Coordinates of C-alpha atoms (C1' of nucleotides) in Angstrom, one line a residue:
Chain A
M290 CA -4.0 -24.7 -65.0
N291 CA -4.9 -27.9 -66.9
L292 CA -8.6 -28.1 -66.0
K293 CA -10.7 -26.8 -68.8
A294 CA -14.3 -26.9 -69.8
P295 CA -14.8 -30.1 -71.8
R296 CA -14.5 -30.0 -75.6
G297 CA -17.4 -28.4 -77.3
T298 CA -18.6 -26.7 -74.1
R299 CA -18.0 -23.2 -72.9
D300 CA -18.6 -20.8 -70.0
I301 CA -20.8 -17.8 -70.6
L302 CA -19.3 -15.0 -68.5
P303 CA -20.7 -11.8 -67.2
P304 CA -21.3 -9.2 -69.8
A305 CA -22.4 -11.9 -72.3
S306 CA -24.5 -13.7 -69.7
E307 CA -26.5 -10.5 -69.3
V308 CA -27.2 -10.5 -73.0
W309 CA -28.4 -14.1 -72.8
N310 CA -30.8 -13.1 -69.9
K311 CA -32.2 -10.3 -71.9
V312 CA -32.7 -12.3 -75.0
E313 CA -34.3 -15.2 -73.2
S314 CA -36.8 -13.0 -71.3
K315 CA -37.7 -11.1 -74.5
I316 CA -38.4 -14.4 -76.3
K317 CA -40.5 -15.6 -73.3
E318 CA -42.6 -12.5 -73.6
I319 CA -43.3 -13.3 -77.2
Y320 CA -44.3 -16.9 -76.3
R321 CA -46.6 -15.8 -73.4
Q322 CA -48.3 -13.2 -75.6
R323 CA -49.2 -16.1 -77.9
N324 CA -50.5 -18.3 -75.1
F325 CA -47.6 -20.7 -75.0
W326 CA -46.7 -22.2 -71.6
E327 CA -43.3 -23.3 -70.3
I328 CA -42.5 -27.0 -69.9
R329 CA -39.3 -28.2 -68.2
T330 CA -38.3 -31.8 -68.8
P331 CA -35.2 -33.6 -67.5
L332 CA -31.8 -33.1 -69.1
F333 CA -31.5 -36.9 -69.4
E334 CA -34.0 -39.5 -70.4
E335 CA -34.2 -43.3 -71.0
T336 CA -32.1 -44.0 -74.1
D337 CA -35.1 -45.8 -75.7
L338 CA -37.1 -42.6 -75.9
F339 CA -34.6 -41.2 -78.5
V340 CA -34.0 -44.4 -80.3
R341 CA -37.7 -44.9 -80.9
G342 CA -38.7 -41.2 -81.1
V343 CA -35.9 -39.8 -83.2
G344 CA -35.2 -42.8 -85.3
G345 CA -32.6 -45.5 -85.2
T346 CA -31.0 -44.7 -88.6
T347 CA -30.6 -41.0 -87.8
D348 CA -27.1 -39.5 -87.3
I349 CA -28.2 -38.3 -83.9
V350 CA -29.0 -41.8 -82.6
E351 CA -26.2 -43.5 -84.5
K352 CA -23.3 -41.4 -83.5
E353 CA -24.1 -38.3 -81.6
M354 CA -25.7 -39.3 -78.3
Y355 CA -24.2 -39.1 -74.9
T356 CA -25.3 -42.4 -73.6
F357 CA -24.2 -44.2 -70.4
N358 CA -25.4 -46.7 -67.8
D359 CA -26.3 -45.3 -64.4
K360 CA -25.4 -47.1 -61.2
G361 CA -28.7 -49.0 -61.4
G362 CA -27.8 -50.3 -64.8
R363 CA -30.3 -48.2 -66.8
S364 CA -29.3 -46.8 -70.1
I365 CA -29.5 -43.1 -69.9
T366 CA -29.0 -40.4 -72.6
L367 CA -28.4 -36.7 -72.3
R368 CA -31.1 -35.2 -74.4
P369 CA -30.0 -34.4 -77.9
E370 CA -33.2 -32.6 -78.9
G371 CA -36.3 -31.2 -77.3
T372 CA -39.4 -32.7 -79.1
A373 CA -39.3 -36.3 -78.0
P374 CA -39.1 -35.5 -74.3
V375 CA -42.0 -33.0 -74.6
V376 CA -44.2 -35.6 -76.3
R377 CA -43.2 -38.2 -73.7
S378 CA -44.3 -35.8 -71.0
Y379 CA -47.5 -35.1 -72.8
I380 CA -48.3 -38.8 -73.0
E381 CA -47.1 -39.6 -69.4
H382 CA -49.3 -36.9 -67.8
K383 CA -52.2 -37.6 -70.1
L384 CA -52.4 -34.0 -71.2
H385 CA -54.7 -35.0 -74.1
G386 CA -57.3 -34.7 -71.3
E387 CA -56.6 -31.0 -71.1
P388 CA -58.1 -28.4 -73.5
Q389 CA -56.5 -28.9 -76.9
P390 CA -54.2 -28.1 -78.5
F391 CA -51.5 -27.8 -75.8
K392 CA -48.9 -25.1 -76.6
F393 CA -45.5 -25.6 -75.0
Y394 CA -42.3 -23.7 -75.0
Y395 CA -38.9 -24.6 -73.5
F396 CA -35.4 -23.3 -73.0
G397 CA -32.4 -25.4 -72.2
P398 CA -29.2 -27.2 -73.1
M399 CA -29.1 -30.1 -75.6
F400 CA -26.2 -32.5 -75.9
R401 CA -24.7 -34.0 -79.1
Y402 CA -21.3 -35.6 -79.5
E403 CA -20.0 -33.8 -82.7
R404 CA -16.9 -32.1 -83.8
P405 CA -17.3 -28.5 -82.7
Q406 CA -17.0 -25.6 -85.1
A407 CA -18.5 -22.1 -85.6
G408 CA -22.0 -22.2 -84.2
R409 CA -21.8 -25.8 -83.2
Y410 CA -21.2 -27.1 -79.7
R411 CA -21.5 -30.4 -77.8
Q412 CA -23.6 -28.6 -75.3
H413 CA -25.7 -26.1 -77.1
Y414 CA -28.8 -24.1 -76.0
Q415 CA -32.1 -24.3 -77.7
T416 CA -35.5 -22.7 -77.2
G417 CA -38.4 -24.1 -79.0
V418 CA -42.2 -24.6 -79.1
E419 CA -44.4 -27.6 -79.5
V420 CA -48.1 -27.5 -80.3
I421 CA -49.6 -30.9 -79.6
G422 CA -53.2 -32.1 -80.2
G423 CA -54.1 -30.7 -83.6
D424 CA -53.1 -31.1 -87.2
T425 CA -54.7 -28.1 -88.9
P426 CA -52.7 -25.9 -91.3
L427 CA -53.4 -23.0 -88.9
I428 CA -51.2 -24.6 -86.3
D429 CA -48.4 -25.0 -88.8
A430 CA -48.7 -21.3 -89.8
E431 CA -48.9 -20.3 -86.1
V432 CA -45.6 -22.1 -85.3
I433 CA -43.7 -20.9 -88.4
S434 CA -44.9 -17.3 -88.1
L435 CA -43.9 -17.3 -84.4
G436 CA -40.3 -18.2 -85.4
I437 CA -40.3 -15.4 -87.9
D438 CA -41.8 -13.0 -85.4
I439 CA -38.9 -13.6 -83.0
L440 CA -36.4 -12.8 -85.7
K441 CA -38.3 -9.6 -86.6
E442 CA -38.7 -8.7 -83.0
F443 CA -34.9 -8.6 -82.7
S444 CA -34.6 -6.8 -86.1
I445 CA -32.7 -9.6 -87.7
K446 CA -32.3 -9.4 -91.4
G447 CA -31.0 -11.6 -94.1
W448 CA -32.9 -14.8 -93.4
V449 CA -34.8 -17.1 -95.7
L450 CA -37.6 -19.5 -94.9
H451 CA -37.4 -22.9 -96.6
L452 CA -40.6 -24.8 -96.8
N453 CA -41.5 -28.4 -97.8
S454 CA -44.0 -31.1 -97.2
I455 CA -42.7 -34.7 -96.8
G456 CA -46.1 -36.3 -96.9
C457 CA -47.6 -38.8 -94.5
R458 CA -47.8 -42.5 -94.0
E459 CA -50.2 -42.8 -96.9
C460 CA -48.2 -41.1 -99.6
R461 CA -44.6 -41.1 -98.6
P462 CA -43.9 -44.9 -99.1
G463 CA -44.9 -44.6 -102.7
Y464 CA -42.7 -41.7 -103.2
I465 CA -39.8 -43.4 -101.5
E466 CA -40.1 -46.3 -103.9
E467 CA -40.0 -44.0 -106.8
L468 CA -37.0 -42.2 -105.4
K469 CA -35.1 -45.5 -104.8
S470 CA -35.6 -46.8 -108.2
Y471 CA -34.6 -43.5 -109.7
F472 CA -31.4 -43.3 -107.8
K473 CA -30.5 -46.9 -108.4
K474 CA -30.4 -46.3 -112.1
E475 CA -28.0 -43.4 -111.6
T476 CA -24.4 -43.1 -110.3
V477 CA -24.4 -41.4 -106.9
C478 CA -21.5 -40.6 -104.5
K479 CA -20.5 -43.5 -102.3
E480 CA -22.2 -42.1 -99.2
C481 CA -25.4 -41.8 -101.0
S482 CA -25.3 -45.3 -102.4
Q483 CA -25.5 -46.5 -98.8
R484 CA -28.2 -44.0 -98.0
I485 CA -30.5 -45.1 -100.8
D486 CA -31.7 -48.2 -98.9
R487 CA -31.3 -47.0 -95.3
N488 CA -32.8 -43.5 -95.5
P489 CA -33.5 -42.6 -99.1
L490 CA -34.9 -39.1 -98.3
R491 CA -31.4 -38.2 -97.1
V492 CA -30.0 -38.5 -100.6
L493 CA -31.9 -35.3 -101.4
D494 CA -29.8 -33.6 -98.7
C495 CA -26.5 -34.5 -100.3
K496 CA -24.3 -31.6 -101.1
S497 CA -21.7 -33.4 -103.2
E498 CA -21.3 -32.3 -106.8
E499 CA -21.8 -35.7 -108.2
C500 CA -25.3 -35.8 -106.9
A501 CA -26.2 -32.2 -107.5
D502 CA -27.3 -32.8 -111.0
L503 CA -29.3 -35.9 -110.1
K504 CA -31.1 -34.1 -107.4
E505 CA -32.3 -31.5 -110.0
R506 CA -34.0 -34.1 -112.1
S507 CA -35.1 -36.5 -109.3
P508 CA -38.8 -37.0 -108.6
S509 CA -40.2 -34.3 -106.3
I510 CA -42.2 -35.3 -103.2
I511 CA -44.6 -32.5 -104.0
D512 CA -45.8 -34.4 -107.0
Y513 CA -46.6 -37.5 -105.0
L514 CA -48.5 -35.9 -102.1
C515 CA -51.9 -37.5 -101.4
P516 CA -54.9 -35.1 -101.7
D517 CA -55.0 -34.5 -98.0
C518 CA -51.3 -33.7 -97.7
S519 CA -51.4 -31.6 -100.8
L520 CA -54.4 -29.5 -99.6
H521 CA -52.7 -29.1 -96.2
F522 CA -49.5 -27.9 -97.7
S523 CA -51.3 -25.4 -100.0
Q524 CA -53.3 -24.1 -97.0
V525 CA -50.2 -23.5 -95.0
Q526 CA -48.7 -21.5 -97.9
E527 CA -51.8 -19.4 -98.2
L528 CA -51.8 -18.6 -94.5
L529 CA -48.2 -17.6 -94.6
T530 CA -48.8 -15.5 -97.7
S531 CA -51.7 -13.8 -96.0
R532 CA -49.3 -12.6 -93.3
E533 CA -46.9 -11.4 -96.0
I534 CA -44.3 -14.0 -95.0
S535 CA -42.2 -15.0 -98.0
F536 CA -40.7 -18.4 -98.4
T537 CA -39.1 -20.7 -100.9
I538 CA -40.4 -24.2 -101.6
D539 CA -37.5 -26.5 -101.1
P540 CA -38.2 -30.1 -102.1
T541 CA -34.8 -31.2 -100.9
L542 CA -35.5 -30.1 -97.4
V543 CA -36.2 -33.4 -95.6
R544 CA -34.6 -32.8 -92.1
G545 CA -32.7 -35.4 -90.2
L546 CA -35.2 -36.7 -87.8
D547 CA -37.4 -39.6 -88.6
Y548 CA -40.5 -38.4 -86.9
Y549 CA -41.4 -35.6 -89.2
S550 CA -44.4 -35.7 -91.5
R551 CA -46.0 -33.2 -93.8
T552 CA -44.7 -29.7 -93.1
A553 CA -41.0 -29.3 -92.7
F554 CA -39.2 -25.9 -92.5
E555 CA -35.9 -24.3 -91.8
I556 CA -34.9 -20.7 -91.4
K557 CA -31.4 -20.1 -92.7
T558 CA -29.2 -17.1 -92.7
R559 CA -26.2 -16.0 -94.8
E560 CA -24.3 -14.5 -91.9
L561 CA -23.2 -17.5 -89.9
G562 CA -20.8 -19.5 -92.0
A563 CA -21.4 -23.1 -92.6
Q564 CA -23.8 -23.7 -89.7
D565 CA -26.5 -21.5 -91.1
T566 CA -29.8 -23.0 -89.8
I567 CA -31.1 -20.9 -87.0
I568 CA -34.6 -22.4 -86.7
G569 CA -35.7 -25.8 -87.8
G570 CA -38.9 -27.7 -87.3
G571 CA -41.9 -29.3 -88.7
R572 CA -44.9 -31.5 -88.1
Y573 CA -44.7 -34.9 -86.4
D574 CA -48.2 -36.5 -86.5
G575 CA -47.1 -40.1 -85.7
L576 CA -44.7 -39.5 -83.0
A577 CA -47.0 -39.8 -80.0
E578 CA -48.2 -43.2 -81.2
I579 CA -44.6 -44.4 -81.9
L580 CA -44.0 -43.6 -78.2
G581 CA -47.0 -45.6 -77.1
G582 CA -49.4 -42.8 -76.6
P583 CA -52.7 -41.7 -78.2
N584 CA -53.0 -40.2 -81.6
A585 CA -51.8 -36.7 -80.9
P586 CA -50.4 -34.9 -83.9
G587 CA -47.9 -32.1 -83.2
M588 CA -45.9 -29.3 -84.7
G589 CA -42.9 -27.4 -83.4
F590 CA -39.6 -25.9 -83.9
G591 CA -36.2 -25.6 -82.3
M592 CA -34.1 -22.5 -82.4
G593 CA -30.3 -22.5 -81.7
L594 CA -29.7 -19.8 -79.1
D595 CA -25.9 -19.9 -79.5
R596 CA -26.4 -19.2 -83.2
F597 CA -29.1 -16.6 -82.5
L598 CA -26.7 -14.8 -80.3
L599 CA -24.0 -14.9 -82.9
M600 CA -26.4 -13.3 -85.3
L601 CA -27.3 -10.6 -82.9
E602 CA -23.6 -9.7 -82.7
K603 CA -23.5 -9.4 -86.5
N604 CA -26.6 -7.2 -86.4
S605 CA -24.9 -5.3 -83.6
F606 CA -27.9 -5.7 -81.3
A607 CA -26.0 -7.2 -78.5
N608 CA -24.4 -4.5 -76.4
Y609 CA -21.7 -6.2 -74.5
K610 CA -21.3 -3.5 -71.8
N611 CA -22.1 -4.0 -68.2
T612 CA -25.0 -2.0 -67.1
P613 CA -23.5 0.7 -64.8
L614 CA -23.9 0.6 -61.0
D615 CA -26.1 3.3 -59.5
I616 CA -24.1 3.8 -56.4
F617 CA -20.7 2.9 -55.0
L618 CA -19.8 3.7 -51.4
V619 CA -16.3 5.0 -50.8
T620 CA -15.3 4.5 -47.1
I621 CA -12.6 6.4 -45.3
G622 CA -11.9 5.2 -41.8
D623 CA -11.9 2.4 -39.4
E624 CA -14.4 -0.4 -38.6
N625 CA -17.0 2.0 -37.3
V626 CA -17.1 3.8 -40.7
Q627 CA -17.3 0.5 -42.4
K628 CA -20.2 -0.6 -40.2
E629 CA -22.1 2.6 -40.7
S630 CA -21.5 2.4 -44.5
W631 CA -22.7 -1.2 -44.5
K632 CA -26.0 0.1 -43.1
I633 CA -26.2 2.9 -45.6
L634 CA -25.6 0.4 -48.3
N635 CA -28.6 -1.6 -47.2
M636 CA -30.6 1.6 -47.1
V637 CA -29.9 2.5 -50.7
R638 CA -30.4 -1.0 -51.9
K639 CA -33.8 -1.2 -50.2
A640 CA -34.7 2.1 -52.0
G641 CA -34.2 0.2 -55.3
F642 CA -30.8 1.3 -56.4
S643 CA -28.1 -1.1 -57.5
A644 CA -25.3 -0.5 -55.1
D645 CA -22.0 -1.8 -53.8
M646 CA -19.2 -0.7 -51.5
D647 CA -15.5 -1.3 -51.1
L648 CA -14.9 -4.7 -49.6
L649 CA -11.1 -4.6 -49.5
V650 CA -10.4 -1.6 -47.3
R651 CA -8.5 0.2 -50.0
S652 CA -7.3 3.8 -50.1
P653 CA -9.9 6.4 -51.1
K654 CA -8.1 7.0 -54.4
N655 CA -8.2 3.3 -55.3
Q656 CA -11.8 3.0 -54.3
M657 CA -12.6 5.9 -56.7
K658 CA -10.5 4.3 -59.4
F659 CA -12.4 1.0 -58.9
A660 CA -15.8 2.8 -59.0
N661 CA -14.8 4.5 -62.2
R662 CA -13.5 1.3 -63.9
I663 CA -16.7 -0.7 -63.3
G664 CA -18.9 2.2 -64.4
T665 CA -20.7 3.9 -61.5
R666 CA -23.2 6.7 -61.8
F667 CA -22.7 8.1 -58.2
T668 CA -20.2 7.6 -55.5
V669 CA -21.1 8.3 -51.9
I670 CA -18.1 9.2 -49.8
I671 CA -18.3 8.4 -46.1
G672 CA -15.6 9.3 -43.6
E673 CA -15.4 10.0 -39.9
D674 CA -15.8 13.7 -40.4
E675 CA -19.0 13.2 -42.3
L676 CA -20.5 10.7 -39.9
A677 CA -19.8 13.1 -37.0
K678 CA -22.0 15.6 -38.8
G679 CA -24.6 13.1 -40.0
V680 CA -23.8 13.8 -43.7
V681 CA -22.1 12.1 -46.7
Q682 CA -20.5 13.4 -49.9
L683 CA -22.6 12.6 -53.0
K684 CA -20.4 12.7 -56.1
D685 CA -21.8 12.6 -59.7
M686 CA -19.2 10.6 -61.6
E687 CA -20.2 11.9 -65.0
K688 CA -20.2 15.6 -64.1
G689 CA -17.5 15.4 -61.5
T690 CA -19.6 17.5 -59.1
Q691 CA -19.9 16.7 -55.4
N692 CA -22.3 17.8 -52.7
E693 CA -22.6 17.3 -49.0
V694 CA -26.0 15.9 -48.1
N695 CA -27.7 14.7 -44.9
I696 CA -27.9 10.9 -44.6
E697 CA -31.7 11.1 -44.3
E698 CA -31.9 13.1 -47.5
L699 CA -29.5 10.9 -49.5
I700 CA -32.2 8.8 -51.2
S701 CA -34.3 11.8 -52.3
N702 CA -31.1 13.5 -53.4
I703 CA -30.1 10.7 -55.7
E704 CA -33.6 10.4 -57.0
A705 CA -33.6 14.2 -57.8
N706 CA -30.3 13.8 -59.5
Y707 CA -31.6 11.0 -61.7
R708 CA -34.7 13.1 -62.6
G709 CA -32.6 16.1 -63.4
G710 CA -30.6 14.0 -65.8
Chain B
rG46 C1' -15.5 -40.0 -88.0
rU47 C1' -12.4 -37.1 -92.3
rG48 C1' -9.3 -32.9 -93.9
rG49 C1' -6.7 -27.8 -93.3
rG50 C1' -4.9 -23.8 -89.9
rU51 C1' -3.2 -22.4 -84.9
rG52 C1' -1.2 -23.2 -79.6
rU53 C1' 4.5 -18.0 -75.9
rA54 C1' 1.8 -13.4 -69.5
rG55 C1' -5.4 -12.3 -67.9
rC56 C1' -5.9 -10.2 -73.5
rU57 C1' -3.5 -9.1 -78.4
rC58 C1' 1.1 -10.5 -80.2
rA59 C1' 7.0 -10.2 -80.9
rG60 C1' 10.8 -13.8 -80.3
rG61 C1' 15.8 -14.4 -88.8
rU62 C1' 19.1 -19.9 -90.1
rG63 C1' 18.7 -23.7 -82.1
rG64 C1' 22.9 -20.3 -77.9
rU65 C1' 22.9 -17.4 -71.0
rU66 C1' 18.2 -14.7 -66.2
rA67 C1' 11.8 -15.3 -72.7
rG68 C1' 9.9 -9.6 -74.3
rA69 C1' 6.2 -5.4 -75.7
rG70 C1' 1.5 -3.0 -75.6
rC71 C1' -3.1 -3.3 -73.0
rG72 C1' -5.1 -5.0 -68.4
rC73 C1' -4.3 -6.0 -63.1
rA74 C1' -2.0 -4.4 -58.1
rG75 C1' 0.5 -0.4 -55.5
rG76 C1' 2.7 4.5 -55.4
rA77 C1' 3.7 9.9 -57.0
rU78 C1' -1.3 13.1 -54.5
rU79 C1' -1.0 10.9 -45.5
rG80 C1' -9.6 11.8 -47.6
rU81 C1' -11.4 11.7 -54.0
rG82 C1' -11.9 8.5 -60.5
rG83 C1' -10.7 9.5 -65.9
rC84 C1' -4.7 12.2 -68.1
rU85 C1' 0.5 11.6 -67.0
rC86 C1' 4.9 9.3 -64.6
rC87 C1' 7.2 5.4 -61.5
rU88 C1' 7.1 0.5 -59.4
rG89 C1' 5.4 -4.5 -59.0
rA90 C1' 2.9 -9.2 -59.5
rG91 C1' 2.0 -12.6 -63.2
rG92 C1' 5.0 -17.7 -68.0
rC93 C1' 6.4 -26.1 -66.6
rC94 C1' 6.7 -21.1 -74.4
rG95 C1' -0.4 -26.6 -74.7
rU96 C1' 1.4 -31.8 -73.0
rG97 C1' 4.7 -36.1 -73.6
rG98 C1' 8.8 -38.1 -76.0
rG99 C1' 13.1 -37.6 -79.5
rU100 C1' 17.6 -35.1 -82.0
rU101 C1' 21.6 -32.0 -79.7
rC102 C1' 26.9 -29.9 -75.6
rA103 C1' 22.4 -26.7 -75.8
rA104 C1' 15.2 -26.6 -77.9
rA105 C1' 10.0 -21.5 -77.3
rU106 C1' 12.8 -22.5 -82.0
rC107 C1' 14.1 -28.9 -85.4
rC108 C1' 11.4 -34.0 -85.5
rC109 C1' 7.4 -37.4 -83.8
rA110 C1' 3.1 -38.2 -81.0
rU111 C1' -0.9 -36.4 -78.3
rC112 C1' -4.4 -32.9 -76.5
rA113 C1' -7.0 -28.4 -77.2
rC114 C1' -8.7 -24.3 -80.1
rU115 C1' -10.3 -23.0 -85.0
rC116 C1' -12.3 -23.5 -90.1
rA117 C1' -14.6 -26.9 -93.4
rC118 C1' -16.9 -31.9 -94.7
rC119 C1' -20.8 -35.2 -92.7
rC120 C1' -25.1 -33.6 -90.2
rC121 C1' -27.8 -30.3 -87.5
rA122 C1' -29.8 -25.9 -83.7

RNA sequence: GUGGGUGUAGCUCAGGUGGUUAGAGCGCAGGAUUGUGGCUCCUGAGGCCGUGGGUUCAAAUCCCAUCACUCACCCCA
């Protein structure tokens, strides 16, 4: 076979897909309990949405987008992230006319053309939230604590919350000027020397040793925040502290997307190798206007489900076993037996049990073997002799015991067996 | 986009310095037990040895290229 899933994509097969389902529904419960509502946006958008919304000098836009022309000549891009589409939708449907703020959540795949590695895929799955239509510190704290609640809900340990404020339109330009002139006086690595003009905040993100020392002594954004941003930032911290959420202030945390303002945060873990950010997000007060909408400040996060699932494995939460089948019907006989068994199958399914029967007309021995292999609690053995008497054999696969029961009493017998343990 | 490691059966892996029909364990299918699972024994199916080219009388094995997987950088979820 030479057909394979494309590079950086993968299939999620049965026992694992069951874990995904459980994880997703548990997260949904947490969202709903906090009055967040689901939004589903298209998997692809007009390319311009991301160029304007995410920022033309970001890595995502410069080299990671799946962009193509459709048959009508439109430039289309598979969504690389979730925030810009949600804000686009908010503007398009004039949701600022609804009671504010609007609290969204979403689940779904994102697409980025990158070299795959541990915890990084070209199609990866994210869940996230966006609170649009408010800029209070309460909203920031609500969003950040929600992310932490999810980790706690799944008993995940070993994470650290990194927190920063990158200012606003008023105070950031001044800081960026300071930063530029500081770095221009020093020797930086060759990548950073290009970054200084194009996207100076990114120099703070540099991990090379040449720049490490410079970063230590570089001017900190926190010292340049305007009074409003400074107050906002300290209020967010107070709210988090009041919920006993610990964090580290990280002035080098700038995040890759242009639309962020004020609060930026990431939740990292030590257990995932190099790709250690499991939740990342922040505030984006100017984004709606950049996209041609009203002034609608927002705050949100994205969480990498692939990485989250990897963490669950490390924390041995994910139990990769198939849930056992309640009932498997073993048929012994001709078409008539199969037809009657088919009816009994429907009966036990309607009673609420998970049930299946032999579909290959195998020997009784091999049917039993199959039932045992897939994990079955009870088998119901149906042969011509039994049908003639209106009974079936009910076998408990754990205890190995077997009883003859009337077909009419089969359901109540199984129920009694479950109750009796 | 850059660098390292790895590609043999469904899975995990053997196959010294090239040498006939490429092996094992597990799994899968069937049987021993003509209507009963787990243990045991027997049998069977399943491989373009990632792909393409080269060296050679001869390549899973040596060389080159390419693709994929993997780890890391960049960056992010």
